Amino acid sequence: MVVTSFKFLTYLGEFGYIHDASREAGPAGLTSKEAYTAAIKRLQRFAHLPETGVVDRRTLELMERPRCGNKDELDETQDSSRRRHKRYVTANSKWEKNDLTYRIENTTPDLSPGRVRRILSDAFKVWSVVTPLTFTEVMHSDADILIQFSEGYHDDGYPFDGKGSVLAHAFFPGNSKGGDTHFDDAETWTFNSTDGVDLFMVAAHEFGHALGLAHSSNTEALMYPWYQGYTDNFRLPYDDVQGIQTLYGSPSNRLPNTPRPPIVVPDNRDRDRGGEAPITPRPTHPPTKDDTPCTGNIDAITVIRKEIFFFKGSKFWRRGPNGLAAKPTEISKFWYNLPSDGIDALYERSDGKITFFKGDRFWVFSSNHMVTNFPVEGRRITELGVGKNVKKIDAVFTWPYNKRTYLVTGDMYWKLNAKEDFIEYDYPRDMSIWKNVPVPLDSAFKYWDGKTYFLKGDQYWEFYDNKMRTRKKDGRPIGRLLGCHNGELKSDMTLRLSDDPDDNEDDDKESGYKHT
């Protein structure tokens, strides 16, 4: 029997997730629930969604996003450890020369012909600055790469579907149509704008196909199949640089008499705005009000070398076995180069180093000094394998049950590998596995007593490892966890959670461990 709608099956077949389906056959060859579930999981794995095997909310939203019309080449022959660090995929063909030509057969009415020409030239420069390749526009029809704007059927066997969904497609290098690049003129093509579809970003992606790159599962890569929108001051991500240099080498392979294109990309986009585009500094925010942690809403908390560190706004407090340190400390005055307005999460790694998270970046410190050669502006969390759509990490903790570290954002979580430098391949997963843990979290950590605690608002929850649920469904006042009395932190208070008369009470006796 057919297990789902024609729409979903068509999508899976069109983009390479159903291997025995085609546009002509439709869903006729796919009749088992198992095959459909496996195809959905392949899509979810490629896009870094929880592998539920059903078209849930996240998967449906993904299917509705505009994207490239080329199929997603699933490189399932590699083992998971290689896939984690190498997301780019190369096609089976490449150009056997470095000096390529292109011809623009027509342009879109949405932009002036001159502007289209400059945008496409800049899109080629994205690839020429990192390779020996050069690109020259010509007016004759025997150019290597032919570029056109079309609607619906346009004599290549891959008709466009109208506004939305498929934006463009391109052919891999080869004879006949090899390298040819087509844009759906039903779209509203724009320039340097978040409105419509940015022609530069789509063209740069499609030219990657025209040079021999398939789709990447790296959510930050240019070759990620789903449209990522306008990006100011674009620079080619590392995953794409690795992929294209695997095919053509680095610029050092360029012949001495071949001129090297300018490094600044895209220069014409800046000139069209009337001069050099100003560099936008990273936004700063004034420090938040110095509010006592006893009221809750803790930004981050962890244990470092037997002391509890808890962070709120621009300051942190620390409490050891013998009580509270005298005063709170400015974060940026103790850990130099951390953001002055606070952090989102932190944890102490197995090697004793401390990782801090703020927004879409992270920093690694040894004691209160940044590790050698670590960039002061931090590294993007996408380098850990987290998807580009994730804007911050809510909580991070090392689970005593298996001594592995988990990152939490909203209702999703990831597990870091044993080296703590990349997430495991089959993540993210849904936080509902951690029964009764509230989402989104403020923080989480492993306490002195070896147990895991989750914090949200002015409450905390103790977690039962062997039962995969919280001890009680309702939280307890956070002040007790931090050593507060009458709304104030007390320096002479030592924490004895076992003093709680309700410690031996359980909300229910449900058990059953779930793999996390």
Short mmCIF file of C-alpha atoms in Angstrom, two decimals:
data_model
loop_
_atom_site.label_atom_id
_atom_site.label_comp_id
_atom_site.label_asym_id
_atom_site.label_seq_id
_atom_site.Cartn_x
_atom_site.Cartn_y
_atom_site.Cartn_z
CA MET A 1 0.00 0.00 0.00
CA VAL A 2 1.06 3.61 -0.49
CA VAL A 3 1.98 4.92 2.95
CA THR A 4 1.91 8.69 2.46
CA SER A 5 0.91 11.44 0.09
CA PHE A 6 2.17 11.83 -3.44
CA LYS A 7 3.68 15.20 -2.50
CA PHE A 8 6.12 13.78 0.03
CA LEU A 9 7.07 10.83 -2.18
CA THR A 10 7.67 13.15 -5.12
CA TYR A 11 9.98 15.30 -3.00
CA LEU A 12 11.97 12.30 -1.77
CA GLY A 13 12.33 10.94 -5.28
CA GLU A 14 13.16 14.25 -6.91
CA PHE A 15 16.04 15.00 -4.56
CA GLY A 16 17.63 11.57 -4.34
CA TYR A 17 16.28 10.03 -1.13
CA ILE A 18 14.33 7.26 -2.86
CA HIS A 19 16.79 5.41 -5.01
CA ASP A 20 14.28 3.45 -7.13
CA ALA A 21 11.84 6.30 -7.81
CA SER A 22 11.88 8.73 -10.71
CA ARG A 23 9.77 11.57 -11.98
CA GLU A 24 8.08 9.25 -14.44
CA ALA A 25 7.43 6.37 -12.04
CA GLY A 26 6.26 8.53 -9.14
CA PRO A 27 5.42 6.54 -6.01
CA ALA A 28 4.44 3.39 -7.88
CA GLY A 29 7.61 1.56 -6.94
CA LEU A 30 7.49 2.58 -3.29
CA THR A 31 4.84 0.64 -1.42
CA SER A 32 6.37 -0.31 1.91
CA LYS A 33 6.24 1.70 5.09
CA GLU A 34 9.81 0.62 5.87
CA ALA A 35 11.17 2.07 2.62
CA TYR A 36 9.35 5.34 3.15
CA THR A 37 10.54 5.62 6.77
CA ALA A 38 14.13 4.93 5.69
CA ALA A 39 13.90 7.64 3.02
CA ILE A 40 12.59 10.19 5.51
CA LYS A 41 15.43 9.32 7.90
CA ARG A 42 17.98 9.82 5.13
CA LEU A 43 16.55 13.27 4.49
CA GLN A 44 16.55 14.11 8.20
CA ARG A 45 20.11 12.84 8.63
CA PHE A 46 21.36 14.91 5.69
CA ALA A 47 19.66 18.06 7.03
CA HIS A 48 20.71 17.44 10.67
CA LEU A 49 17.19 16.97 11.97
CA PRO A 50 16.11 14.40 14.58
CA GLU A 51 15.71 11.07 12.75
CA THR A 52 12.08 10.40 13.57
CA GLY A 53 11.26 8.67 10.29
CA VAL A 54 8.03 10.66 10.00
CA VAL A 55 7.21 13.98 8.33
CA ASP A 56 7.10 15.93 11.58
CA ARG A 57 6.98 19.70 11.95
CA ARG A 58 10.71 20.27 11.36
CA THR A 59 10.78 17.98 8.33
CA LEU A 60 7.73 19.62 6.80
CA GLU A 61 9.29 23.06 7.28
CA LEU A 62 12.46 21.79 5.60
CA MET A 63 10.52 20.46 2.61
CA GLU A 64 8.83 23.84 2.19
CA ARG A 65 12.12 25.78 2.11
CA PRO A 66 13.40 27.00 -1.29
CA ARG A 67 16.35 24.98 -2.54
CA CYS A 68 18.56 23.95 -5.44
CA GLY A 69 17.03 21.55 -7.96
CA ASN A 70 20.05 19.22 -8.07
CA LYS A 71 19.76 15.95 -6.18
CA ASP A 72 21.43 15.45 -2.83
CA GLU A 73 24.26 12.98 -3.42
CA LEU A 74 24.25 10.76 -0.33
CA ASP A 75 27.83 9.65 0.35
CA GLU A 76 26.85 6.62 2.43
CA THR A 77 29.97 4.62 1.54
CA GLN A 78 32.05 6.54 4.07
CA ASP A 79 32.15 5.54 7.71
CA SER A 80 30.54 7.90 10.19
CA SER A 81 33.82 9.29 11.55
CA ARG A 82 34.83 10.52 8.07
CA ARG A 83 31.38 11.89 7.33
CA ARG A 84 31.45 13.96 10.50
CA HIS A 85 34.44 16.01 9.40
CA LYS A 86 34.11 15.85 5.60
CA ARG A 87 30.67 16.96 4.42
CA TYR A 88 31.48 18.10 0.88
CA VAL A 89 30.86 15.64 -1.96
CA THR A 90 32.48 15.77 -5.39
CA ALA A 91 30.82 14.60 -8.59
CA ASN A 92 32.33 12.08 -11.00
CA SER A 93 33.51 14.76 -13.42
CA LYS A 94 35.62 17.93 -13.46
CA TRP A 95 37.00 20.32 -16.05
CA GLU A 96 40.32 19.20 -17.51
CA LYS A 97 41.46 22.80 -17.97
CA ASN A 98 41.74 25.80 -15.69
CA ASP A 99 40.71 28.63 -18.03
CA LEU A 100 36.93 28.46 -18.50
CA THR A 101 34.52 30.60 -20.48
CA TYR A 102 30.86 31.42 -19.90
CA ARG A 103 28.09 33.05 -21.87
CA ILE A 104 24.96 34.76 -20.46
CA GLU A 105 22.21 33.86 -22.92
CA ASN A 106 19.58 36.11 -21.34
CA THR A 107 18.88 38.00 -18.12
CA THR A 108 15.96 38.50 -15.75
CA PRO A 109 13.64 41.53 -15.90
CA ASP A 110 14.00 41.85 -12.13
CA LEU A 111 17.49 43.37 -12.48
CA SER A 112 19.27 45.42 -15.12
CA PRO A 113 21.43 43.40 -17.58
CA GLY A 114 24.56 45.19 -16.36
CA ARG A 115 23.86 44.33 -12.77
CA VAL A 116 23.15 40.68 -13.61
CA ARG A 117 26.46 40.53 -15.47
CA ARG A 118 28.37 41.95 -12.50
CA ILE A 119 26.63 39.66 -10.00
CA LEU A 120 27.43 36.54 -12.02
CA SER A 121 31.04 37.66 -12.44
CA ASP A 122 31.35 38.08 -8.68
CA ALA A 123 29.79 34.65 -8.13
CA PHE A 124 32.52 33.08 -10.29
CA LYS A 125 35.17 34.95 -8.27
CA VAL A 126 34.05 33.07 -5.17
CA TRP A 127 35.65 29.98 -6.74
CA SER A 128 38.55 31.57 -8.62
CA VAL A 129 40.14 33.12 -5.51
CA VAL A 130 40.67 29.67 -3.92
CA THR A 131 41.67 27.70 -7.05
CA PRO A 132 43.78 28.09 -10.22
CA LEU A 133 40.55 28.54 -12.21
CA THR A 134 39.79 31.64 -14.29
CA PHE A 135 36.45 32.61 -15.82
CA THR A 136 36.02 34.79 -18.90
CA GLU A 137 32.72 36.00 -20.31
CA VAL A 138 32.38 35.49 -24.09
CA MET A 139 29.62 36.20 -26.59
CA HIS A 140 29.84 33.04 -28.72
CA SER A 141 27.76 29.92 -28.18
CA ASP A 142 30.63 27.46 -27.70
CA ALA A 143 31.40 28.74 -24.20
CA ASP A 144 32.06 26.11 -21.56
CA ILE A 145 29.20 27.29 -19.31
CA LEU A 146 25.92 28.62 -20.71
CA ILE A 147 23.71 30.64 -18.33
CA GLN A 148 20.01 31.29 -18.83
CA PHE A 149 16.87 32.40 -17.00
CA SER A 150 13.82 30.25 -17.85
CA GLU A 151 10.41 29.21 -16.59
CA GLY A 152 8.69 25.82 -16.63
CA TYR A 153 9.91 23.48 -19.38
CA HIS A 154 13.11 24.73 -21.00
CA ASP A 155 14.45 21.79 -23.06
CA ASP A 156 16.73 20.15 -20.50
CA GLY A 157 14.41 17.53 -18.98
CA TYR A 158 14.19 19.31 -15.63
CA PRO A 159 11.31 21.80 -15.73
CA PHE A 160 11.06 24.50 -13.11
CA ASP A 161 8.10 24.44 -10.73
CA GLY A 162 7.19 28.12 -10.53
CA LYS A 163 7.74 30.51 -7.64
CA GLY A 164 9.15 28.88 -4.53
CA SER A 165 10.71 25.42 -4.00
CA VAL A 166 13.33 24.91 -6.76
CA LEU A 167 15.29 28.10 -7.46
CA ALA A 168 17.88 26.92 -9.99
CA HIS A 169 19.92 23.95 -11.15
CA ALA A 170 23.22 23.27 -12.89
CA PHE A 171 24.89 20.38 -14.71
CA PHE A 172 28.19 18.87 -13.66
CA PRO A 173 31.21 19.33 -15.99
CA GLY A 174 31.05 17.37 -19.24
CA ASN A 175 30.06 17.47 -22.89
CA SER A 176 26.84 18.95 -24.26
CA LYS A 177 25.07 20.60 -21.30
CA GLY A 178 28.00 20.12 -18.93
CA GLY A 179 28.40 23.18 -16.69
CA ASP A 180 25.22 24.86 -17.96
CA THR A 181 23.37 26.79 -15.25
CA HIS A 182 19.67 27.67 -15.26
CA PHE A 183 17.72 30.03 -12.98
CA ASP A 184 13.95 29.89 -12.51
CA ASP A 185 12.69 33.27 -13.76
CA ALA A 186 9.42 32.78 -11.87
CA GLU A 187 11.38 33.82 -8.77
CA THR A 188 11.87 37.46 -7.80
CA TRP A 189 15.63 37.92 -8.18
CA THR A 190 17.20 40.58 -5.99
CA PHE A 191 20.57 42.11 -5.20
CA ASN A 192 21.95 42.83 -1.70
CA SER A 193 18.53 42.39 -0.16
CA THR A 194 16.73 40.02 2.17
CA ASP A 195 13.62 40.44 0.00
CA GLY A 196 13.12 38.00 -2.88
CA VAL A 197 15.94 35.60 -3.80
CA ASP A 198 19.52 36.87 -3.77
CA LEU A 199 20.99 36.12 -7.19
CA PHE A 200 24.59 36.20 -6.00
CA MET A 201 24.12 33.50 -3.34
CA VAL A 202 22.19 31.18 -5.67
CA ALA A 203 24.61 31.72 -8.58
CA ALA A 204 27.67 31.03 -6.43
CA HIS A 205 26.04 27.77 -5.27
CA GLU A 206 25.07 26.68 -8.79
CA PHE A 207 28.55 27.45 -10.17
CA GLY A 208 29.87 25.04 -7.55
CA HIS A 209 27.85 22.32 -9.32
CA ALA A 210 29.08 23.53 -12.71
CA LEU A 211 32.64 22.97 -11.44
CA GLY A 212 32.01 19.47 -10.05
CA LEU A 213 30.76 19.80 -6.48
CA ALA A 214 27.63 17.99 -5.32
CA HIS A 215 25.59 19.02 -2.29
CA SER A 216 27.16 19.15 1.16
CA SER A 217 25.42 18.16 4.38
CA ASN A 218 27.36 20.89 6.21
CA THR A 219 24.68 23.42 7.11
CA GLU A 220 27.16 26.31 6.90
CA ALA A 221 28.54 25.32 3.48
CA LEU A 222 27.63 27.22 0.34
CA MET A 223 26.85 23.83 -1.24
CA TYR A 224 24.18 23.02 1.38
CA PRO A 225 21.10 22.44 -0.84
CA TRP A 226 18.59 24.68 0.97
CA TYR A 227 18.63 28.42 0.27
CA GLN A 228 20.28 30.28 3.15
CA GLY A 229 19.38 33.83 2.16
CA TYR A 230 21.39 36.96 1.58
CA THR A 231 24.76 37.05 3.34
CA ASP A 232 26.67 40.32 3.63
CA ASN A 233 30.46 40.28 3.07
CA PHE A 234 30.29 36.65 1.98
CA ARG A 235 33.39 34.46 2.21
CA LEU A 236 33.52 30.88 0.97
CA PRO A 237 33.20 28.47 3.95
CA TYR A 238 35.99 26.02 4.68
CA ASP A 239 33.99 22.93 3.68
CA ASP A 240 33.54 24.34 0.16
CA VAL A 241 37.18 25.38 -0.06
CA GLN A 242 38.23 21.82 0.80
CA GLY A 243 35.87 20.38 -1.78
CA ILE A 244 36.84 22.58 -4.71
CA GLN A 245 40.57 22.30 -3.94
CA THR A 246 40.22 18.51 -3.93
CA LEU A 247 39.25 18.87 -7.61
CA TYR A 248 41.49 21.70 -8.81
CA GLY A 249 44.10 22.45 -6.17
CA SER A 250 44.93 25.76 -4.52
CA PRO A 251 45.75 29.11 -6.18
CA SER A 252 49.47 28.23 -5.92
CA ASN A 253 48.88 25.80 -8.81
CA ARG A 254 47.98 28.71 -11.12
CA LEU A 255 50.46 29.27 -13.97
CA PRO A 256 52.74 32.30 -13.45
CA ASN A 257 51.30 34.20 -16.44
CA THR A 258 47.70 33.73 -15.31
CA PRO A 259 46.39 36.81 -13.50
CA ARG A 260 44.96 36.14 -10.07
CA PRO A 261 41.52 37.62 -9.40
CA PRO A 262 41.22 40.06 -6.50
CA ILE A 263 40.82 38.51 -3.07
CA VAL A 264 37.96 40.79 -1.95
CA VAL A 265 34.70 39.11 -2.90
CA PRO A 266 32.35 40.39 -4.15
CA ASP A 267 33.83 43.80 -5.00
CA ASN A 268 31.14 44.87 -7.51
CA ARG A 269 28.40 44.38 -4.92
CA ASP A 270 30.11 47.03 -2.78
CA ARG A 271 30.53 49.50 -5.66
CA ASP A 272 26.84 49.25 -6.56
CA ARG A 273 26.04 50.48 -3.07
CA GLY A 274 28.01 53.65 -3.77
CA GLY A 275 31.51 53.02 -2.43
CA GLU A 276 33.23 50.59 -0.13
CA ALA A 277 30.84 48.74 2.14
CA PRO A 278 31.54 49.52 5.79
CA ILE A 279 32.63 46.64 7.96
CA THR A 280 29.85 46.00 10.43
CA PRO A 281 31.29 45.51 13.90
CA ARG A 282 30.06 42.68 16.06
CA PRO A 283 27.18 44.07 18.11
CA THR A 284 27.82 44.84 21.75
CA HIS A 285 25.30 45.12 24.53
CA PRO A 286 25.41 46.94 27.83
CA PRO A 287 25.92 44.72 30.87
CA THR A 288 22.70 43.44 32.39
CA LYS A 289 21.53 44.49 35.80
CA ASP A 290 23.47 42.93 38.67
CA ASP A 291 20.60 40.83 39.93
CA THR A 292 21.07 38.22 42.62
CA PRO A 293 21.12 34.64 41.26
CA CYS A 294 18.68 33.69 44.01
CA THR A 295 15.83 35.04 41.87
CA GLY A 296 16.61 32.49 39.17
CA ASN A 297 17.11 32.83 35.41
CA ILE A 298 20.72 31.71 35.71
CA ASP A 299 22.58 32.05 32.38
CA ALA A 300 25.04 29.23 33.05
CA ILE A 301 26.27 27.02 35.86
CA THR A 302 28.92 24.33 36.21
CA VAL A 303 31.43 22.79 38.59
CA ILE A 304 35.08 23.61 37.91
CA ARG A 305 37.69 21.96 40.10
CA LYS A 306 35.26 21.35 42.95
CA GLU A 307 33.84 24.89 42.91
CA ILE A 308 30.39 25.82 41.63
CA PHE A 309 30.49 28.72 39.17
CA PHE A 310 27.17 30.36 38.32
CA PHE A 311 26.74 33.18 35.83
CA LYS A 312 24.13 35.87 35.45
CA GLY A 313 24.51 38.88 33.20
CA SER A 314 28.05 40.22 33.14
CA LYS A 315 29.10 38.65 36.48
CA PHE A 316 29.76 35.26 38.02
CA TRP A 317 29.73 33.87 41.54
CA ARG A 318 31.65 30.90 42.92
CA ARG A 319 30.97 28.63 45.86
CA GLY A 320 33.32 26.00 47.19
CA PRO A 321 32.79 23.29 49.80
CA ASN A 322 33.48 25.87 52.52
CA GLY A 323 31.12 28.55 51.32
CA LEU A 324 30.64 31.43 48.92
CA ALA A 325 33.43 33.65 47.60
CA ALA A 326 33.13 37.18 48.97
CA LYS A 327 32.02 39.10 45.88
CA PRO A 328 30.79 38.50 42.34
CA THR A 329 33.37 39.06 39.57
CA GLU A 330 33.08 40.60 36.13
CA ILE A 331 33.35 37.73 33.62
CA SER A 332 35.50 39.62 31.10
CA LYS A 333 37.94 40.73 33.82
CA PHE A 334 38.64 37.15 34.88
CA TRP A 335 38.42 35.42 31.49
CA TYR A 336 39.87 37.99 29.11
CA ASN A 337 38.29 38.28 25.62
CA LEU A 338 34.98 36.69 26.62
CA PRO A 339 31.93 38.84 25.76
CA SER A 340 31.37 41.53 28.37
CA ASP A 341 27.60 41.02 28.48
CA GLY A 342 27.69 37.44 29.74
CA ILE A 343 27.67 33.88 28.44
CA ASP A 344 25.03 31.30 27.53
CA ALA A 345 26.67 28.06 28.72
CA LEU A 346 29.96 26.48 29.78
CA TYR A 347 31.46 23.21 30.99
CA GLU A 348 34.77 21.78 32.13
CA ARG A 349 36.13 19.30 29.59
CA SER A 350 37.67 15.95 30.47
CA ASP A 351 41.16 17.44 29.89
CA GLY A 352 40.49 20.23 32.41
CA LYS A 353 39.98 22.98 29.84
CA ILE A 354 36.83 25.11 29.97
CA THR A 355 34.57 25.73 26.98
CA PHE A 356 32.32 28.82 26.97
CA PHE A 357 29.38 29.42 24.63
CA LYS A 358 27.85 32.75 23.63
CA GLY A 359 25.51 33.18 20.67
CA ASP A 360 26.80 31.21 17.70
CA ARG A 361 30.41 31.07 18.99
CA PHE A 362 32.53 29.25 21.56
CA TRP A 363 35.87 29.78 23.32
CA VAL A 364 38.27 27.35 25.04
CA PHE A 365 40.30 28.39 28.10
CA SER A 366 42.99 26.75 30.19
CA SER A 367 42.27 28.03 33.69
CA ASN A 368 41.57 31.74 33.02
CA HIS A 369 43.75 32.01 29.90
CA MET A 370 42.58 31.35 26.36
CA VAL A 371 44.34 28.34 24.82
CA THR A 372 47.19 29.08 22.44
CA ASN A 373 46.24 30.28 18.93
CA PHE A 374 42.51 30.29 19.69
CA PRO A 375 40.88 33.25 17.89
CA VAL A 376 39.81 35.99 20.30
CA GLU A 377 36.54 36.39 18.40
CA GLY A 378 35.78 32.71 19.12
CA ARG A 379 34.93 29.89 16.74
CA ARG A 380 31.50 29.24 15.28
CA ILE A 381 29.51 26.44 16.88
CA THR A 382 29.00 25.02 13.38
CA GLU A 383 32.63 23.81 13.66
CA LEU A 384 31.31 21.36 16.25
CA GLY A 385 28.75 20.08 13.75
CA VAL A 386 25.77 22.06 15.02
CA GLY A 387 23.47 23.31 12.28
CA LYS A 388 23.77 26.87 10.98
CA ASN A 389 20.17 27.58 11.98
CA VAL A 390 21.12 27.20 15.67
CA LYS A 391 21.77 30.70 17.05
CA LYS A 392 22.82 29.78 20.60
CA ILE A 393 23.41 26.91 23.00
CA ASP A 394 21.01 27.02 25.95
CA ALA A 395 22.80 24.50 28.16
CA VAL A 396 25.74 22.11 28.15
CA PHE A 397 26.53 19.39 30.66
CA THR A 398 28.53 16.19 31.09
CA TRP A 399 26.23 13.33 32.02
CA PRO A 400 27.65 11.14 34.82
CA TYR A 401 25.91 8.04 33.42
CA ASN A 402 28.21 7.77 30.40
CA LYS A 403 30.64 10.69 30.97
CA ARG A 404 29.66 12.22 27.61
CA THR A 405 28.90 15.89 27.01
CA TYR A 406 25.54 17.14 25.70
CA LEU A 407 24.55 20.44 24.09
CA VAL A 408 20.93 21.59 24.37
CA THR A 409 19.04 24.16 22.31
CA GLY A 410 15.28 24.54 22.60
CA ASP A 411 13.74 21.08 22.33
CA MET A 412 16.78 19.47 20.65
CA TYR A 413 20.07 18.10 21.96
CA TRP A 414 23.38 16.82 20.59
CA LYS A 415 26.04 14.50 22.05
CA LEU A 416 29.72 15.31 21.56
CA ASN A 417 32.10 12.55 20.56
CA ALA A 418 34.67 11.12 22.97
CA LYS A 419 37.24 13.72 21.86
CA GLU A 420 34.72 16.51 22.57
CA ASP A 421 35.52 18.19 19.27
CA PHE A 422 32.48 17.23 17.16
CA ILE A 423 28.93 16.01 17.60
CA GLU A 424 27.97 12.40 17.00
CA TYR A 425 26.60 11.84 13.51
CA ASP A 426 23.05 10.73 14.36
CA TYR A 427 22.10 13.89 16.26
CA PRO A 428 20.18 16.11 17.07
CA ARG A 429 17.46 14.28 18.98
CA ASP A 430 14.34 15.42 20.76
CA MET A 431 14.56 16.48 24.42
CA SER A 432 11.39 14.52 25.21
CA ILE A 433 13.73 11.56 25.82
CA TRP A 434 14.78 13.32 29.05
CA LYS A 435 11.38 12.94 30.67
CA ASN A 436 9.96 15.93 32.58
CA VAL A 437 12.99 18.14 31.83
CA PRO A 438 11.57 21.59 30.95
CA VAL A 439 12.46 23.28 27.65
CA PRO A 440 13.89 25.63 26.76
CA LEU A 441 16.46 25.32 29.56
CA ASP A 442 18.44 28.06 31.24
CA SER A 443 21.28 25.74 32.25
CA ALA A 444 22.29 22.23 33.31
CA PHE A 445 25.28 20.76 35.13
CA LYS A 446 26.74 17.85 37.07
CA TYR A 447 26.75 18.66 40.76
CA TRP A 448 29.12 17.71 43.61
CA ASP A 449 26.90 14.76 44.44
CA GLY A 450 27.47 13.28 40.95
CA LYS A 451 23.88 13.96 39.85
CA THR A 452 22.61 16.05 36.95
CA TYR A 453 20.48 19.13 37.58
CA PHE A 454 18.45 21.13 35.08
CA LEU A 455 17.59 24.81 35.69
CA LYS A 456 14.77 26.94 34.30
CA GLY A 457 13.51 30.21 35.74
CA ASP A 458 13.55 30.06 39.53
CA GLN A 459 13.32 26.25 39.67
CA TYR A 460 15.66 23.26 39.36
CA TRP A 461 15.07 19.57 38.66
CA GLU A 462 17.19 16.62 39.79
CA PHE A 463 17.55 13.86 37.19
CA TYR A 464 17.39 10.06 37.69
CA ASP A 465 19.93 8.56 35.30
CA ASN A 466 18.75 4.96 35.40
CA LYS A 467 15.09 5.93 34.92
CA MET A 468 15.68 8.69 32.34
CA ARG A 469 13.39 11.17 34.11
CA THR A 470 13.46 13.85 36.76
CA ARG A 471 13.03 12.85 40.40
CA LYS A 472 9.91 15.00 40.66
CA LYS A 473 7.75 16.44 37.92
CA ASP A 474 7.68 19.86 39.57
CA GLY A 475 10.82 21.86 40.18
CA ARG A 476 12.25 23.02 43.49
CA PRO A 477 13.30 26.59 44.39
CA ILE A 478 16.64 27.40 42.86
CA GLY A 479 17.81 29.27 45.94
CA ARG A 480 18.31 26.01 47.77
CA LEU A 481 20.64 24.76 45.06
CA LEU A 482 22.76 27.93 45.16
CA GLY A 483 22.83 28.48 48.93
CA CYS A 484 20.36 31.34 49.32
CA HIS A 485 18.44 32.50 52.37
CA ASN A 486 15.66 35.10 52.23
CA GLY A 487 16.58 35.87 48.63
CA GLU A 488 20.29 36.50 49.29
CA LEU A 489 23.39 34.40 48.77
CA LYS A 490 24.90 33.44 52.12
CA SER A 491 28.66 33.02 52.29
CA ASP A 492 28.54 30.69 55.27
CA MET A 493 25.94 28.30 53.89
CA THR A 494 27.10 24.84 52.89
CA LEU A 495 24.84 22.85 50.62
CA ARG A 496 23.36 19.61 51.86
CA LEU A 497 20.63 18.56 49.51
CA SER A 498 20.01 15.41 51.53
CA ASP A 499 18.49 17.61 54.26
CA ASP A 500 15.33 17.90 52.16
CA PRO A 501 12.62 15.81 53.86
CA ASP A 502 11.16 15.06 50.45
CA ASP A 503 14.40 13.58 49.08
CA ASN A 504 13.13 10.04 49.36
CA GLU A 505 9.85 10.82 47.64
CA ASP A 506 9.18 9.95 44.02
CA ASP A 507 6.41 11.20 41.75
CA ASP A 508 6.15 7.80 40.07
CA LYS A 509 7.98 4.50 39.80
CA GLU A 510 8.34 4.41 36.04
CA SER A 511 11.63 2.98 34.86
CA GLY A 512 13.24 1.98 31.61
CA TYR A 513 16.44 3.41 30.17
CA LYS A 514 16.37 4.97 26.70
CA HIS A 515 19.54 5.32 24.64
CA THR A 516 20.63 8.96 24.41
#
